[in-house]
Amino acid sequence: MKYQPIARGAGDFQQPVSVEEIRAVSRAAFGKNTEVVSAVELGDGFYNNTFTVDLGREQPVVLRVAPGPSRQAHADPELMRNEYAAVPYLAPVADLLPHTLAADFTHRVIGRDYLFQSWLDGVPASSGLTSYPQSKRGAYFGGLGEIARTVHNVRGQGFGPVAGPAHKRWSDALFSWFGRAAADLTDNGLDAGDIDRLVKVADRNRAVLDEVVEPRLLHGDLWVGNTMLARGAPEPTITGVFDCDRAWWGDPEADWPIYLALRKPGSERDAFWESYGQVGRTEEARWRAMVYEARHATGLLLEFQRFGLEKELAETYGEIRDLIVRLTD
């Protein structure tokens, strides 16, 4: 078996998956006589360990192994289970998603959640999009807006992660998440005081958040890094979407693609709005957008700390403090 892992240290967040473990999960999923020809770890993901696994069949499969239980975050625990629960609700874009071939959350074979998915053909947009001139990249963002709108049209029954817990009020789902994120920051030696202050400020206008009364499906991580492009197409055309593990029920304007599309107006990203439609048309919506911006910034704090990005960490704390001031104006 050809085994090509990414070298990882004892202190790294992502921990190795051994040859023996890859063989064991492959045989549990596909039969005890399954032979693994090769397993090559992919370096684009920063949460799960992801491998391309050749089982001697026409197409390789993708193996994703979640962090162990002790490394799960309070704010977004068991993301792989959340994605598994979200797949049926993503039916309107099912033709773009990898198929789940096998999943095991029992820890019977190895002490971590894992699943196998079908291989998505195409070119990762993270590398393929830059091969197109900037004048043609608008087609990509237009396609992204159409996918986001399709996902956001799916209605739910409660607010929060698809796998639960569910909340009756949108504000409860948001404030519960901020509280868990503050616990993560504290556990990792970071200051959570700004998050506590933010929630207190936002709580004064809780009724504005609760104007959102119909839960809609949010992908949670839809952007360039989690899409595939058609090979050799005259313009960048999305053929695949993956990593739906942060799927939520909530306000569509709180979703990650909305946040990112708003950050660079006057660029090729503007094509996103041509297919998606406009957001933030009222004063109340613009106020909510600042709370959502703070939520995304808070989520990034742990990412930056995990990878030792001190400059970005300090800048993000600054963004959150600025948002607290703007929310009180």
XYZ file of N, CA and C in Angstrom, residues 9-115:
321
model
N 3.006 17.222 13.867
C 3.627 17.163 15.171
C 2.620 16.829 16.252
N 3.137 16.498 17.436
C 2.271 16.111 18.547
C 1.341 17.239 18.961
N 1.761 18.491 18.765
C 0.947 19.622 19.177
C 0.003 20.127 18.108
N 0.053 19.557 16.907
C -0.827 20.015 15.832
C -2.275 19.636 16.132
N -3.196 20.478 15.667
C -4.607 20.178 15.875
C -5.000 18.901 15.147
N -4.628 18.799 13.877
C -4.917 17.580 13.115
C -3.879 16.523 13.462
N -4.373 15.368 13.864
C -3.493 14.282 14.266
C -3.452 13.201 13.186
N -2.358 12.437 13.109
C -2.200 11.462 12.023
C -3.250 10.353 12.061
N -3.451 9.780 10.882
C -4.240 8.556 10.733
C -3.272 7.508 10.190
N -3.129 6.411 10.881
C -2.100 5.423 10.524
C -2.531 4.546 9.352
N -1.553 3.848 8.786
C -1.815 2.873 7.727
C -2.806 1.823 8.222
N -2.581 1.332 9.435
C -3.456 0.288 9.989
C -4.886 0.796 10.134
N -5.047 2.044 10.534
C -6.387 2.608 10.691
C -7.081 2.765 9.344
N -6.341 3.183 8.329
C -6.940 3.329 6.993
C -7.386 1.976 6.460
N -6.564 0.960 6.644
C -6.955 -0.397 6.219
C -8.206 -0.849 6.985
N -8.218 -0.580 8.284
C -9.325 -1.058 9.117
C -10.645 -0.411 8.733
N -10.651 0.896 8.524
C -11.918 1.560 8.188
C -12.353 1.204 6.769
N -11.408 0.986 5.875
C -11.753 0.603 4.504
C -12.402 -0.770 4.479
N -11.886 -1.702 5.255
C -12.455 -3.051 5.291
C -13.797 -3.059 6.018
N -13.938 -2.194 7.039
C -15.233 -2.100 7.719
C -16.304 -1.552 6.785
N -15.911 -0.639 5.902
C -16.882 0.004 5.013
C -17.182 -0.814 3.770
N -16.162 -1.488 3.214
C -16.323 -2.106 1.899
C -16.116 -3.619 1.874
N -15.889 -4.213 3.026
C -15.735 -5.655 3.086
C -14.363 -6.064 3.582
N -14.320 -7.208 4.276
C -13.079 -7.621 4.942
C -11.968 -7.985 3.976
N -12.299 -8.231 2.703
C -11.260 -8.576 1.724
C -10.773 -7.370 0.925
N -11.229 -6.184 1.299
C -10.843 -4.966 0.578
C -9.347 -4.713 0.720
N -8.709 -4.437 -0.405
C -7.285 -4.090 -0.409
C -7.135 -2.614 -0.767
N -6.362 -1.916 0.022
C -6.100 -0.497 -0.231
C -4.824 -0.380 -1.051
N -4.952 0.162 -2.256
C -3.784 0.336 -3.126
C -2.958 1.526 -2.656
N -3.643 2.640 -2.335
C -2.923 3.833 -1.885
C -3.852 4.721 -1.076
N -3.241 5.550 -0.240
C -3.969 6.562 0.532
C -3.098 7.804 0.591
N -3.577 8.878 -0.024
C -2.812 10.128 -0.104
C -3.587 11.204 0.630
N -2.969 11.805 1.633
C -3.658 12.838 2.411
C -3.654 14.162 1.657
N -4.802 14.821 1.640
C -4.954 16.114 0.980
C -4.717 17.235 1.984
N -4.086 18.295 1.534
C -3.674 19.350 2.464
C -4.563 20.565 2.508
N -5.688 20.554 1.767
C -6.510 21.758 1.708
C -7.406 21.932 2.933
N -7.739 20.846 3.616
C -8.634 20.943 4.764
C -7.860 21.217 6.041
N -8.490 21.930 6.970
C -7.812 22.294 8.211
C -8.531 21.766 9.453
N -9.524 20.903 9.245
C -10.264 20.370 10.391
C -10.206 18.842 10.381
N -10.854 18.216 9.407
C -10.764 16.759 9.250
C -9.469 16.381 8.544
N -9.010 15.149 8.769
C -7.985 14.563 7.902
C -8.699 13.991 6.686
N -8.239 14.359 5.491
C -8.916 13.936 4.264
C -7.929 13.215 3.355
N -8.324 12.015 2.906
C -7.461 11.190 2.061
C -8.168 10.835 0.757
N -7.396 10.777 -0.313
C -7.826 10.106 -1.522
C -7.395 8.649 -1.399
N -8.361 7.744 -1.443
C -8.067 6.325 -1.223
C -8.378 5.546 -2.494
N -7.373 4.832 -2.992
C -7.517 3.982 -4.176
C -7.764 2.549 -3.709
N -8.942 2.038 -4.037
C -9.304 0.666 -3.665
C -9.220 -0.287 -4.856
N -8.532 0.162 -5.916
C -8.406 -0.674 -7.098
C -9.646 -0.665 -7.964
N -10.483 0.342 -7.790
C -11.699 0.452 -8.580
C -11.538 1.559 -9.622
N -12.587 1.765 -10.390
C -12.507 2.753 -11.467
C -12.221 4.147 -10.939
N -12.849 4.509 -9.835
C -12.660 5.823 -9.237
C -12.152 5.667 -7.812
N -11.266 6.561 -7.367
C -10.888 6.540 -5.946
C -12.066 7.017 -5.101
N -11.950 6.857 -3.811
C -12.945 7.383 -2.883
C -12.247 8.369 -1.957
N -13.044 9.149 -1.259
C -12.512 10.128 -0.312
C -12.833 9.662 1.099
N -11.813 9.600 1.935
C -11.975 9.267 3.347
C -11.749 10.526 4.171
N -12.714 10.841 5.022
C -12.577 11.980 5.936
C -12.645 11.458 7.362
N -11.668 11.836 8.169
C -11.592 11.393 9.557
C -11.644 12.632 10.450
N -12.623 12.665 11.353
C -12.831 13.825 12.212
C -11.798 13.871 13.336
N -11.616 15.023 13.951
C -10.768 15.080 15.145
C -11.334 14.181 16.244
N -10.470 13.725 17.119
C -10.911 12.883 18.228
C -11.810 13.643 19.186
N -12.526 12.934 20.042
C -13.479 13.577 20.953
C -12.873 14.692 21.800
N -11.635 14.546 22.242
C -11.020 15.552 23.107
C -10.683 16.838 22.356
N -10.704 16.785 21.025
C -10.374 17.953 20.220
C -11.609 18.631 19.631
N -12.784 18.141 19.985
C -14.012 18.749 19.481
C -14.246 20.089 20.179
N -14.714 21.074 19.407
C -14.984 22.396 19.965
C -16.357 22.430 20.621
N -16.529 23.364 21.565
C -17.846 23.570 22.166
C -18.805 24.211 21.160
N -18.294 25.191 20.398
C -19.168 25.968 19.514
C -19.710 25.131 18.368
N -18.873 24.324 17.769
C -19.277 23.526 16.608
C -18.803 22.087 16.793
N -19.423 21.348 17.709
C -18.973 19.976 17.947
C -19.506 19.015 16.895
N -18.764 17.940 16.700
C -19.215 16.830 15.851
C -19.732 17.315 14.502
N -18.887 18.088 13.826
C -19.280 18.672 12.545
C -19.588 17.608 11.500
N -18.879 16.493 11.538
C -19.137 15.446 10.549
C -20.550 14.886 10.722
N -20.988 14.728 11.949
C -22.350 14.247 12.200
C -23.381 15.283 11.744
N -23.027 16.558 11.911
C -23.936 17.611 11.460
C -24.089 17.585 9.944
N -22.984 17.386 9.221
C -23.070 17.293 7.766
C -23.897 16.089 7.346
N -23.692 14.963 8.020
C -24.446 13.749 7.696
C -25.945 13.992 7.857
N -26.309 14.738 8.906
C -27.721 15.051 9.142
C -28.257 16.045 8.123
N -27.389 16.886 7.574
C -27.827 17.940 6.656
C -28.050 17.452 5.237
N -27.427 16.345 4.849
C -27.464 15.908 3.449
C -28.881 15.791 2.885
N -29.855 15.203 3.595
C -31.198 15.100 3.000
C -31.835 16.458 2.701
N -31.471 17.476 3.470
C -32.046 18.803 3.256
C -31.362 19.540 2.104
N -30.217 19.038 1.694
C -29.482 19.632 0.574
C -29.882 18.998 -0.751
N -31.004 18.298 -0.767
C -31.473 17.615 -1.973
C -31.565 18.518 -3.200
N -31.954 19.802 -3.073
C -32.036 20.647 -4.271
C -30.696 20.851 -4.985
N -29.581 20.596 -4.290
C -28.264 20.708 -4.944
C -27.543 19.351 -4.897
N -28.308 18.267 -4.786
C -27.718 16.934 -4.640
C -26.799 16.560 -5.798
N -27.095 17.077 -6.992
C -26.260 16.740 -8.150
C -24.854 17.317 -8.041
N -24.648 18.252 -7.122
C -23.329 18.867 -6.943
C -22.540 18.227 -5.799
N -23.206 17.446 -4.960
C -22.581 16.945 -3.738
C -21.954 15.568 -3.938
N -20.906 15.266 -3.171
C -20.417 13.884 -3.164
C -21.439 12.982 -2.488
N -21.477 11.720 -2.881
C -22.372 10.754 -2.255
C -21.683 10.129 -1.036
N -22.422 9.977 0.034
C -21.898 9.300 1.209
C -21.944 7.793 0.960
N -20.789 7.160 1.001
C -20.680 5.722 0.725
C -20.745 4.892 2.000
N -20.225 5.432 3.076
C -20.252 4.743 4.369
C -19.919 5.761 5.450
N -20.470 5.575 6.629
C -20.187 6.453 7.766
C -20.205 5.622 9.036
N -19.340 5.980 9.977
C -19.272 5.254 11.249
C -18.961 6.249 12.356
N -19.936 6.423 13.250
C -19.775 7.329 14.378
C -19.733 6.554 15.709
N -19.530 5.245 15.635
C -19.560 4.410 16.839
C -18.226 4.358 17.567
N -17.127 4.701 16.880
C -15.760 4.602 17.404
C -15.384 3.137 17.677
N -16.077 2.233 17.029
C -15.796 0.809 17.197
C -14.503 0.404 16.491
N -14.251 0.995 15.328
C -13.069 0.617 14.540
C -11.872 1.474 14.920
N -12.062 2.775 14.939
C -11.048 3.704 15.436
C -11.769 4.681 16.370
N -11.041 5.395 17.143
C -11.646 6.265 18.140
C -12.060 7.617 17.617
N -12.431 7.699 16.354
C -12.819 8.964 15.731
C -13.954 8.705 14.746
N -14.807 9.713 14.540
C -15.817 9.622 13.487
C -15.110 9.599 12.130
N -15.695 8.883 11.166
C -15.147 8.918 9.808
C -16.260 8.613 8.825
N -16.038 9.019 7.603
C -16.960 8.643 6.526
C -16.211 8.591 5.203
